Coordinates of C-alpha atoms in Angstrom, one line a residue:
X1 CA -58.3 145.9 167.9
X2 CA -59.3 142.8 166.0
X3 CA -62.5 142.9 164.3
X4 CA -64.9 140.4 165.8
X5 CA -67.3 140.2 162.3
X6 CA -66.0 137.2 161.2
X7 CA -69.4 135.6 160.8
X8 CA -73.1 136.7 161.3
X9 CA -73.9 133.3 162.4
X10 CA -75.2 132.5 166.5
X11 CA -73.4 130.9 168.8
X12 CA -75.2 128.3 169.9
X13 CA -77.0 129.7 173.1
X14 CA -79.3 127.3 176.1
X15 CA -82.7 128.1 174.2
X16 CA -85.3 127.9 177.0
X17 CA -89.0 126.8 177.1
X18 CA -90.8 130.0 176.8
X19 CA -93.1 129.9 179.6
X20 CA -96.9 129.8 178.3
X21 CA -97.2 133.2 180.7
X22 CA -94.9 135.0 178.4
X23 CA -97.3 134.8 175.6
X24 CA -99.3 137.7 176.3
X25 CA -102.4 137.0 174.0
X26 CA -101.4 136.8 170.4
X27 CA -98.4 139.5 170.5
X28 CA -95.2 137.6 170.1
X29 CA -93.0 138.6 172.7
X30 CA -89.8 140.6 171.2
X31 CA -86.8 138.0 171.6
X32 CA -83.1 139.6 171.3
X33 CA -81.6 139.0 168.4
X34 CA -78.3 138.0 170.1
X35 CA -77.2 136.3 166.2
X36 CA -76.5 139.9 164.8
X37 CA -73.8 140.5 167.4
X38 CA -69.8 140.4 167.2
X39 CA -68.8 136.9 167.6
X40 CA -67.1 137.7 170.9
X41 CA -69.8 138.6 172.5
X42 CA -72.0 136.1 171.2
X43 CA -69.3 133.9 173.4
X44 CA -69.2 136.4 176.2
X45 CA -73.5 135.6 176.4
X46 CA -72.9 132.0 175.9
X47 CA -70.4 132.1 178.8
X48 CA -72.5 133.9 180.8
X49 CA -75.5 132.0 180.2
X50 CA -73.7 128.8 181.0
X51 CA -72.4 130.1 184.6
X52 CA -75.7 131.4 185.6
X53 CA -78.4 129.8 183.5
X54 CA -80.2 133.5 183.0
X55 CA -81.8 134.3 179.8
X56 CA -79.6 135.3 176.9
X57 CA -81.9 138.2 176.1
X58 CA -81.0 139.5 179.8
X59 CA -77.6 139.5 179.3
X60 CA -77.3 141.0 175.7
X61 CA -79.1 143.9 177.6
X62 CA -76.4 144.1 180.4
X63 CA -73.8 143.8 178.3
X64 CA -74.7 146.2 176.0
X65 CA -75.1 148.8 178.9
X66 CA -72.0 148.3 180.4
X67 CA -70.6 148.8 177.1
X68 CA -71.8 152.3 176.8
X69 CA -70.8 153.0 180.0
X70 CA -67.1 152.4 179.0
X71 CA -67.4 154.3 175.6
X72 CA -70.0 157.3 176.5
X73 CA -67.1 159.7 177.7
X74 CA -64.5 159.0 175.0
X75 CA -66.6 158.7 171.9
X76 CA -69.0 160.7 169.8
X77 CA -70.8 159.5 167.3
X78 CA -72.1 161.6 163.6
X79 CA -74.3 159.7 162.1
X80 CA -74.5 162.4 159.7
X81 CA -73.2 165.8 158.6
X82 CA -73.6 168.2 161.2
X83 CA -75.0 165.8 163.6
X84 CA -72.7 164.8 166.0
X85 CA -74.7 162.6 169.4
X86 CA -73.6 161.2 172.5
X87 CA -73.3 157.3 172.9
X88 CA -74.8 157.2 176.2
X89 CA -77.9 154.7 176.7
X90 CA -80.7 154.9 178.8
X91 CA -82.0 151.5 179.7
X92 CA -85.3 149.9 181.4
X93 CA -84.8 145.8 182.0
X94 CA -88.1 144.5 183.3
X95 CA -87.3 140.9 185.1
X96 CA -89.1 139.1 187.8
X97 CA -87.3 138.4 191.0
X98 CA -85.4 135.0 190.3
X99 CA -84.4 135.5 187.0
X100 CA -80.8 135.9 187.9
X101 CA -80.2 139.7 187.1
X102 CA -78.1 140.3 190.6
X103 CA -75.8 137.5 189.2
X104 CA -75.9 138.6 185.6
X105 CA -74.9 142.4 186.9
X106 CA -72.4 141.6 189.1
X107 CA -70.3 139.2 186.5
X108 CA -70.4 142.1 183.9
X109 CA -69.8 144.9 186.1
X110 CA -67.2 143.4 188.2
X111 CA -64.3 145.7 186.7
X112 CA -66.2 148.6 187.0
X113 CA -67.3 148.2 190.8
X114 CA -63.0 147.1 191.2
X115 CA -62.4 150.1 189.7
X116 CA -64.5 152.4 192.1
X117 CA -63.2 150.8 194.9
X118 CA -59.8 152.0 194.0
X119 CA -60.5 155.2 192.5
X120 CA -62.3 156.1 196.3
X121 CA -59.3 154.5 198.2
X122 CA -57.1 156.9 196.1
X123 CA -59.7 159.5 197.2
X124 CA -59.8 159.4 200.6
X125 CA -56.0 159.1 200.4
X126 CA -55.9 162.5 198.6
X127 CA -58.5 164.2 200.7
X128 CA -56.2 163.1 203.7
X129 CA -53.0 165.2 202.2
X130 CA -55.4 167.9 201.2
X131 CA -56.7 168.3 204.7
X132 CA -53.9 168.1 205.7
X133 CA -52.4 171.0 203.2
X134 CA -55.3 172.8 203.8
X135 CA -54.9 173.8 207.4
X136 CA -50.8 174.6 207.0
X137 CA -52.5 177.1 204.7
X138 CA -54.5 178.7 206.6
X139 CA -52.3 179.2 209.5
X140 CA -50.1 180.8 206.7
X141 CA -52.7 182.8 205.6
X142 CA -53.6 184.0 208.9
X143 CA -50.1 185.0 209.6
X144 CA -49.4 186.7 206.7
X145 CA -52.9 188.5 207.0
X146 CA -51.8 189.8 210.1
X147 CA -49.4 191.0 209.1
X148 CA -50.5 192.7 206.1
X149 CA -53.2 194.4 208.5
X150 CA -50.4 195.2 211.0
X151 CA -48.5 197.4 208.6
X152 CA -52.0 198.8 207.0
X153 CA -52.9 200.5 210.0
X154 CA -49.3 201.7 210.7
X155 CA -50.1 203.5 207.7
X156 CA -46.2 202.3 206.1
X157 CA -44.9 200.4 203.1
X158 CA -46.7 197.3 203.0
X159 CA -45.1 195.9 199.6
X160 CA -43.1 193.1 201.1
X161 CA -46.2 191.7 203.1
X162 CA -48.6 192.4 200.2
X163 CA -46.6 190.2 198.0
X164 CA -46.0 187.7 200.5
X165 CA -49.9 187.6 200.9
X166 CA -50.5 187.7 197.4
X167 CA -48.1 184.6 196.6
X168 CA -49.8 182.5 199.5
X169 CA -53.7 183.1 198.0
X170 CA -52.4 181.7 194.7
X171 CA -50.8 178.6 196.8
X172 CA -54.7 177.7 197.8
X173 CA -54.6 173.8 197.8
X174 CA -57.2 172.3 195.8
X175 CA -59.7 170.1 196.5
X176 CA -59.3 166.3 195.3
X177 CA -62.0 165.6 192.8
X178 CA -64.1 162.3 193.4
X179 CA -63.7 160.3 190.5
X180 CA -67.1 158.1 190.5
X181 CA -68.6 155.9 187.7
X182 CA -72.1 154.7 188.8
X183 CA -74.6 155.8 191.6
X184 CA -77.5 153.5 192.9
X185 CA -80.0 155.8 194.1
X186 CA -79.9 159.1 193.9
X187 CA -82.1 162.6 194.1
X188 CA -81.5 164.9 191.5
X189 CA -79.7 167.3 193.7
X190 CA -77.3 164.6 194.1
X191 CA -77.1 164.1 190.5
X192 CA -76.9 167.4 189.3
X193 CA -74.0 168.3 192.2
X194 CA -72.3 164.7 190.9
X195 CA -72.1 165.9 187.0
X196 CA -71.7 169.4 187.8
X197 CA -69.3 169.6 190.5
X198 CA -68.1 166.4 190.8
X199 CA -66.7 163.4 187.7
X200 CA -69.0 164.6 184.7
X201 CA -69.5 160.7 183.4
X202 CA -71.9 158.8 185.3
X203 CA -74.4 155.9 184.8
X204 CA -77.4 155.1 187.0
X205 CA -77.1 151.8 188.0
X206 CA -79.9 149.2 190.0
X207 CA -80.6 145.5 189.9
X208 CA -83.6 146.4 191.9
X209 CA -84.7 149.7 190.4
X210 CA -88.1 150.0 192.4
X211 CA -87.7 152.9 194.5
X212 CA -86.0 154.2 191.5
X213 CA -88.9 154.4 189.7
X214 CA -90.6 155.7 193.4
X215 CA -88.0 158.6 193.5
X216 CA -87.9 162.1 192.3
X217 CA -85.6 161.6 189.6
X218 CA -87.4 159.8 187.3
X219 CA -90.0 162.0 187.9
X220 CA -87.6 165.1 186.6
X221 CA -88.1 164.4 183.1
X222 CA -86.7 167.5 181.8
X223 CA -83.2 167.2 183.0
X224 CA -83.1 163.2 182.4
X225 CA -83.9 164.5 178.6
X226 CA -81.5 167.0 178.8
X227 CA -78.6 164.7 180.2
X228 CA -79.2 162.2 177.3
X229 CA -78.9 164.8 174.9
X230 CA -75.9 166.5 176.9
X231 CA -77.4 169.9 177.0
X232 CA -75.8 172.4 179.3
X233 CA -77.5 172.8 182.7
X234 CA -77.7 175.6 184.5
X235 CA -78.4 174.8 188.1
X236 CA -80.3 177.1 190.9
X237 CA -79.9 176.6 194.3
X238 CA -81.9 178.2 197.3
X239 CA -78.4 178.3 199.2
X240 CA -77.5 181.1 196.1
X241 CA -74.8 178.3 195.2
X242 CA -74.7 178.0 191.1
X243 CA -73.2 176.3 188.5
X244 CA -73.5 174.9 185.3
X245 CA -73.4 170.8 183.9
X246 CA -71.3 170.8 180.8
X247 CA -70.3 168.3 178.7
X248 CA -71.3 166.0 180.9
X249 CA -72.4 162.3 180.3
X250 CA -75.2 160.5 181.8
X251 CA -76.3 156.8 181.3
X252 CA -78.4 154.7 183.1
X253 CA -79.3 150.9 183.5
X254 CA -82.0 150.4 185.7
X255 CA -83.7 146.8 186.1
X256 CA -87.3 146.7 187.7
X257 CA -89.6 143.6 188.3
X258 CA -92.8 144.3 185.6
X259 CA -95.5 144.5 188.5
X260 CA -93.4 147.9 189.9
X261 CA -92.9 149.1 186.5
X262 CA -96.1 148.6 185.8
X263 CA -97.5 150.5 188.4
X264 CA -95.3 153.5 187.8
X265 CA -96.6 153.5 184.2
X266 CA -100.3 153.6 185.9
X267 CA -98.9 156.4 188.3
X268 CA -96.4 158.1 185.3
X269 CA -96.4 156.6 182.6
X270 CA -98.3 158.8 180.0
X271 CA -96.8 162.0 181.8
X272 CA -93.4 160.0 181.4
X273 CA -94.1 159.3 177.6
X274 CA -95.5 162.6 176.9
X275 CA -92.4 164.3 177.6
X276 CA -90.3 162.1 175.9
X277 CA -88.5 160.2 178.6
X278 CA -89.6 156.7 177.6
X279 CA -88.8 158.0 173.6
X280 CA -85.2 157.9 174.8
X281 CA -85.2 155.0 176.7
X282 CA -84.4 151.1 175.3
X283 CA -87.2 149.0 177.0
X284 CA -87.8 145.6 177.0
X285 CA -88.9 142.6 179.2
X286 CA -86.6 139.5 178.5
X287 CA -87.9 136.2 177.9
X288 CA -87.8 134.0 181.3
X289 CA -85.9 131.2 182.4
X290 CA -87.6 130.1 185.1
X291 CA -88.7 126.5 185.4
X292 CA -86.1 125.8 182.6
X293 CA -83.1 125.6 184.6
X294 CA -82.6 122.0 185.0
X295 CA -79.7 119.9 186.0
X296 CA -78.6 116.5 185.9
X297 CA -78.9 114.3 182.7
X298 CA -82.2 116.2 182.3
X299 CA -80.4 119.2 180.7
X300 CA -78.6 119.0 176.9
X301 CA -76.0 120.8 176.9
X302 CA -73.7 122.8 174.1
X303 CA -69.7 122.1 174.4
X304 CA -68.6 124.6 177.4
X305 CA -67.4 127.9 176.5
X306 CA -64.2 129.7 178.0
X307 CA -63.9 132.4 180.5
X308 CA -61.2 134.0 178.7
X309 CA -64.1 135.9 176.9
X310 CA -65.3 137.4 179.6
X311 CA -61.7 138.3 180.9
X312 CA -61.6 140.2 177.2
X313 CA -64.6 142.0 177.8
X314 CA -63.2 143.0 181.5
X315 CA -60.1 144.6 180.2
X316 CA -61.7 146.5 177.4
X317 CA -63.9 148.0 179.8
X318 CA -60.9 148.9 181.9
X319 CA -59.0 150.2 178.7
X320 CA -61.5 152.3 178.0
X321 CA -62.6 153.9 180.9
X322 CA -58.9 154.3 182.3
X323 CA -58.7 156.1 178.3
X324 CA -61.8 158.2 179.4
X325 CA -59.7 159.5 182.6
X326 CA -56.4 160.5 180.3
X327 CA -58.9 162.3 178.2
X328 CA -60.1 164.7 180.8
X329 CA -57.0 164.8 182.5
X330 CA -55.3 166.1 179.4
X331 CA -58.5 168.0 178.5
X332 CA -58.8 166.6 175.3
X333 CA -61.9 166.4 172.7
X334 CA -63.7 163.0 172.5
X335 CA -62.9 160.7 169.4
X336 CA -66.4 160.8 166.9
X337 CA -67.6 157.9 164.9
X338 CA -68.6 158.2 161.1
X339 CA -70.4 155.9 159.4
X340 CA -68.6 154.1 156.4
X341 CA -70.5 155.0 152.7
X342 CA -72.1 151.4 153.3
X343 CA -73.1 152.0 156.9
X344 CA -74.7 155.5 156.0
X345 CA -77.0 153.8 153.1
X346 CA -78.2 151.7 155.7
X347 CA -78.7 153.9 158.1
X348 CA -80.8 156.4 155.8
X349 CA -82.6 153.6 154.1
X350 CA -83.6 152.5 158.1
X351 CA -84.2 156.6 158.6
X352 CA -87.3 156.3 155.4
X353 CA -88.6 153.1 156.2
X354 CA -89.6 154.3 160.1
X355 CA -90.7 157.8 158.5
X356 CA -93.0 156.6 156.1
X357 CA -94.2 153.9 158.9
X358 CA -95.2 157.3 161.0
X359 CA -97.3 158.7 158.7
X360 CA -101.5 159.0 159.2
X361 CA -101.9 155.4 157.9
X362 CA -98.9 153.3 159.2
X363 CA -98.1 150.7 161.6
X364 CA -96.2 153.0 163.9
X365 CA -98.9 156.5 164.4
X366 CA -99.3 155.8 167.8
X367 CA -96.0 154.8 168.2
X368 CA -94.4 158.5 166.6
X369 CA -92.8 159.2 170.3
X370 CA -90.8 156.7 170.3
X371 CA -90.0 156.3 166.5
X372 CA -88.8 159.9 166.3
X373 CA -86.0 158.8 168.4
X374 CA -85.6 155.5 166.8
X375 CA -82.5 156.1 164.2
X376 CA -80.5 158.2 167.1
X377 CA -80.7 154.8 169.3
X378 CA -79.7 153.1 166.1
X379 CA -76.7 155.8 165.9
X380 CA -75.7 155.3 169.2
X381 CA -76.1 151.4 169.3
X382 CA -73.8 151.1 166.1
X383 CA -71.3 153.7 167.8
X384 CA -71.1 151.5 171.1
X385 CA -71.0 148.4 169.2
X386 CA -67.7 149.2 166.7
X387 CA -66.1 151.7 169.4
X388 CA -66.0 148.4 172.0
X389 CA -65.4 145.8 169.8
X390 CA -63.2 146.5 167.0
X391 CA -61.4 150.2 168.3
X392 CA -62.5 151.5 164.8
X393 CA -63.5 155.4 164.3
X394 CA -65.4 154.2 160.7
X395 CA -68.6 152.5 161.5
X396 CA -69.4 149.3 159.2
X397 CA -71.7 148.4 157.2
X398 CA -71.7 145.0 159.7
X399 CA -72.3 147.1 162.6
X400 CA -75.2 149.1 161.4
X401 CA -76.8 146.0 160.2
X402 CA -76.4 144.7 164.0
X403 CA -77.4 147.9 165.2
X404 CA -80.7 148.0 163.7
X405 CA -81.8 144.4 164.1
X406 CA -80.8 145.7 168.2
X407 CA -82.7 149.2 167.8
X408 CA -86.0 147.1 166.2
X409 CA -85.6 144.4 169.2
X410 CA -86.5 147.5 171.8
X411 CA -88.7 149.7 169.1
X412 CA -90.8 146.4 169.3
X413 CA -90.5 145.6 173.0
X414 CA -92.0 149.0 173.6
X415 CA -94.6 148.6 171.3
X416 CA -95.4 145.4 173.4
X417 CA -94.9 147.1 176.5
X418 CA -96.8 149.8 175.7
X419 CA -99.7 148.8 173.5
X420 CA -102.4 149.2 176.3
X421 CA -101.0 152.9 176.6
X422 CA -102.4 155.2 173.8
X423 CA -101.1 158.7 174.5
X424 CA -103.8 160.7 173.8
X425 CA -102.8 164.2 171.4
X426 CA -103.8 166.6 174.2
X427 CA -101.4 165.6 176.9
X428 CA -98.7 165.4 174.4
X429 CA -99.3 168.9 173.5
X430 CA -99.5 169.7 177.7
X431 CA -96.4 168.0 178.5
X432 CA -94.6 170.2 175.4
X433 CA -96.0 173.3 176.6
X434 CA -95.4 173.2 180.3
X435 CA -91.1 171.6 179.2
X436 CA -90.8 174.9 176.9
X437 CA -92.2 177.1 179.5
X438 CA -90.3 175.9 181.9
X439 CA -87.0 176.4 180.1
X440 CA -88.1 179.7 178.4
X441 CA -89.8 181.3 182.1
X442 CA -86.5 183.5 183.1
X443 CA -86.7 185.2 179.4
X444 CA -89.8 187.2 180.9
X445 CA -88.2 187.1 184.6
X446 CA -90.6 184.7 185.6
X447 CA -93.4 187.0 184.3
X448 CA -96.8 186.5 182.1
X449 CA -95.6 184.7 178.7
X450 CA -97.5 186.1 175.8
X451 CA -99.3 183.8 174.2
X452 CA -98.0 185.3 170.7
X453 CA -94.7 184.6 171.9
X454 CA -95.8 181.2 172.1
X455 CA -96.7 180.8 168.8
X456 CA -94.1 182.7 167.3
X457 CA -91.4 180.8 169.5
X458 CA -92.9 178.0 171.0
X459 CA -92.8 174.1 170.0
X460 CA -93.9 173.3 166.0
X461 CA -96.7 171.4 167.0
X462 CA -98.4 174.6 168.9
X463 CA -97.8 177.4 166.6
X464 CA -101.7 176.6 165.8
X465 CA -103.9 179.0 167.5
X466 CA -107.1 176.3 168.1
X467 CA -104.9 173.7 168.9
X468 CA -102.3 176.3 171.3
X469 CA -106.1 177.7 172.9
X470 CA -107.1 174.1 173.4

């Protein structure tokens, strides 16, 4: 791949009056530093932005999620020693209706829909054969059965039969497997049978994420957390049917209109921050277009931009994913990013500066939730970043650099977003409790937990007796 650094310098984007309802008191609002990005897709927004007049900020977003959808199940990334992460991204867009994210969504994620279509065609064209396969088989079976029972009751050699049998059990035809890449709306059941059972890469996809945010997924904090980290699931159904998720990968990219978010926040929010699902999610609110989308000699516009960078981004997304099929197929481990001596300076140097900014006294104390995850979304934004663009297994020191200036754009849209939302100690130290409980209750067979136990085994932050009573 070629590298796509050449310059640090913006291409020159539509820069839109910021409507005066944007400036929420005297918080600026967080604007997407599109400048630090790989030339190409600077000129993959531009063109984007020039065909459908959306913000820049709002397509950064979306491209940057459909990215990490075509990396998360080929690549690893160690940002580290002995830290190896997934590059999968969990993403919250809020957008008002009119602000073009339909369009936006359905320019980047063309390939990927193409491809679904003709990875269920190919389905339903194996499921046919299977069927059909399937019932020859079991009229075998049944004959063979027969006559295995026939000469079991005659009380004679039964070799021949036995083997015959024996040799058609291990011909069982198996079930095609459904190859899918997103899903739109789904329960958690369906989720868990999708990763577990089904293709073990998914992404959560919506232009119009309200009941989303309605649903009982997002309401399952625990295995959300889990899936971003790519924990192994075990999975208990009342039908006795179990299984386990493993090394599976989960994104999601989920756009919502900021009255609906806001009133999930008001319904979840603190329950959802407590447990550390917003930690691990990028949220921001783009900066609006609306009533700056003028034609006519009105509008000053920069020379045009060509498609062909688009078409680029299209069949990299394809390359990849179609890599991500071989990879299972020939059961092989995922490729895992390092960072380069340059990129690791960096990425320590970012690691201090947000540490000492958590302490008692800095800027970011009431912010700790989502800081303590802040340098694993840097990991994972740098890993997406050089893994797409450039093919490289090394990360750069120009890629980190872009990789925190994106990690600080959604550290400070949530501190934006969230400012109103104190999370007070106590319900932080509730929402641990009840998480470890319920992923420690089997140890004890569902039984009394000793509150020793607790404090011997428990989370850090409630090995304190006063503050574990409280």
């Amino acid at each position: 791949m070629m590298n796509y650094y050449h310059s640090l310098q913006p291409v020159a984007p539509i820069t839109p009056k910021i409507p005066l309802s944007q400036n929420v008191g005297t918080k600026p609002v967080p604007v997407f530093p599109v400048y630090v990005m790989p030339e190409e897709l600077q000129k993959i927004i531009r063109y984007v932005q020039q065909e459908t007049q959306a913000s820049a900020d709002l397509i950064a977003t979306s491209l940057l999620g459909g990215m990490a959808q075509s990396c998360q199940d080929l690549y690893d990334v160690s940002p580290k020693a002995g830290l190896r992460i997934p590059m999968s991204l969990y993403q919250v867009v809020l957008a008002e209706s009119g602000e073009r994210k339909s369009t936006v969504d359905k320019m980047l994620m063309k390939p990927v829909r193409d491809l679904e279509g003709v990875l269920e065609k190919q389905y339903q064209e194996d499921k046919q054969r299977y069927n059909i396969a399937m019932r020859l088989w079991q009229s075998e079976q049944k004959t063979l059965e027969k006559a295995f029972q026939r000469e079991v009751v005659k009380g004679g050699a039964k070799t021949e039969s036995e083997q015959r049998l024996a040799e058609c059990l291990g011909r069982q035809p198996i079930a095609p497997l459904r190859k899918r890449l997103l899903v739109s709306d789904a329960t958690r059941a369906a989720v868990k049978l999708a990763l577990g059972k089904g293709w073990p890469s998914l992404v959560l996809l919506s232009d119009e994420a309200g009941s989303i945010l309605n649903g009982e997924l997002l309401h399952d904090t625990p295995l959300l957390n889990s899936l971003w980290s790519a924990q192994p699931i075990e999975v208990d159904r009342a039908t006795g049917d179990t299984f386990r998720i493993e090394d599976a990968r989960f994104g999601a990219m989920l756009m919502v209109q900021p009255g609906l978010f806001k009133e999930y926040v008001n319904r979840q929010g603190r329950h959802a921050r407590a447990s550390g699902f917003f930690a691990r999610t990028l949220l921001c609110q783009p900066t609006s277009t609306i009533g700056a989308r003028l034609h006519g000699p009105q509008q000053v516009l920069p020379p045009p931009v060509s498609g062909k960078h688009l078409e680029w981004f299209h069949a990299r997304v394809l390359e990849l994913l179609n890599q991500s099929f071989q990879r299972r197929e020939e059961d092989d481990v995922r490729t895992c990013l390092t960072l380069s001596p340059e990129a690791a300076a960096k990425w320590h140097a970012e690691y201090n500066r947000i540490e000492l900014m958590c302490g008692q006294t800095g800027s970011l104390r009431e912010y700790r939730d989502y800081a303590s995850k802040q340098l694993e979304h840097v990991a994972r934004i740098a890993g997406v970043l050089e893994a797409f663009v450039t093919g490289n297994v090394v990360i750069s020191e120009h890629t980190m650099h872009a990789a925190i200036q994106l990690a600080s754009y959604y550290l400070d849209s949530f501190i934006h977003l969230m400012a109103d939302d104190a999370l007070p100690e106590e319900m932080e130290d509730e929402v641990k409790l009840e998480t470890w409980l319920q992923a420690n209750h089997r140890r004890f067979n569902n039984k009394t937990i000793p509150k020793n136990y607790i404090r011997q085994h428990g989370p850090n932050r409630l090995r304190d007796s006063q503050r574990l009573t409280r």
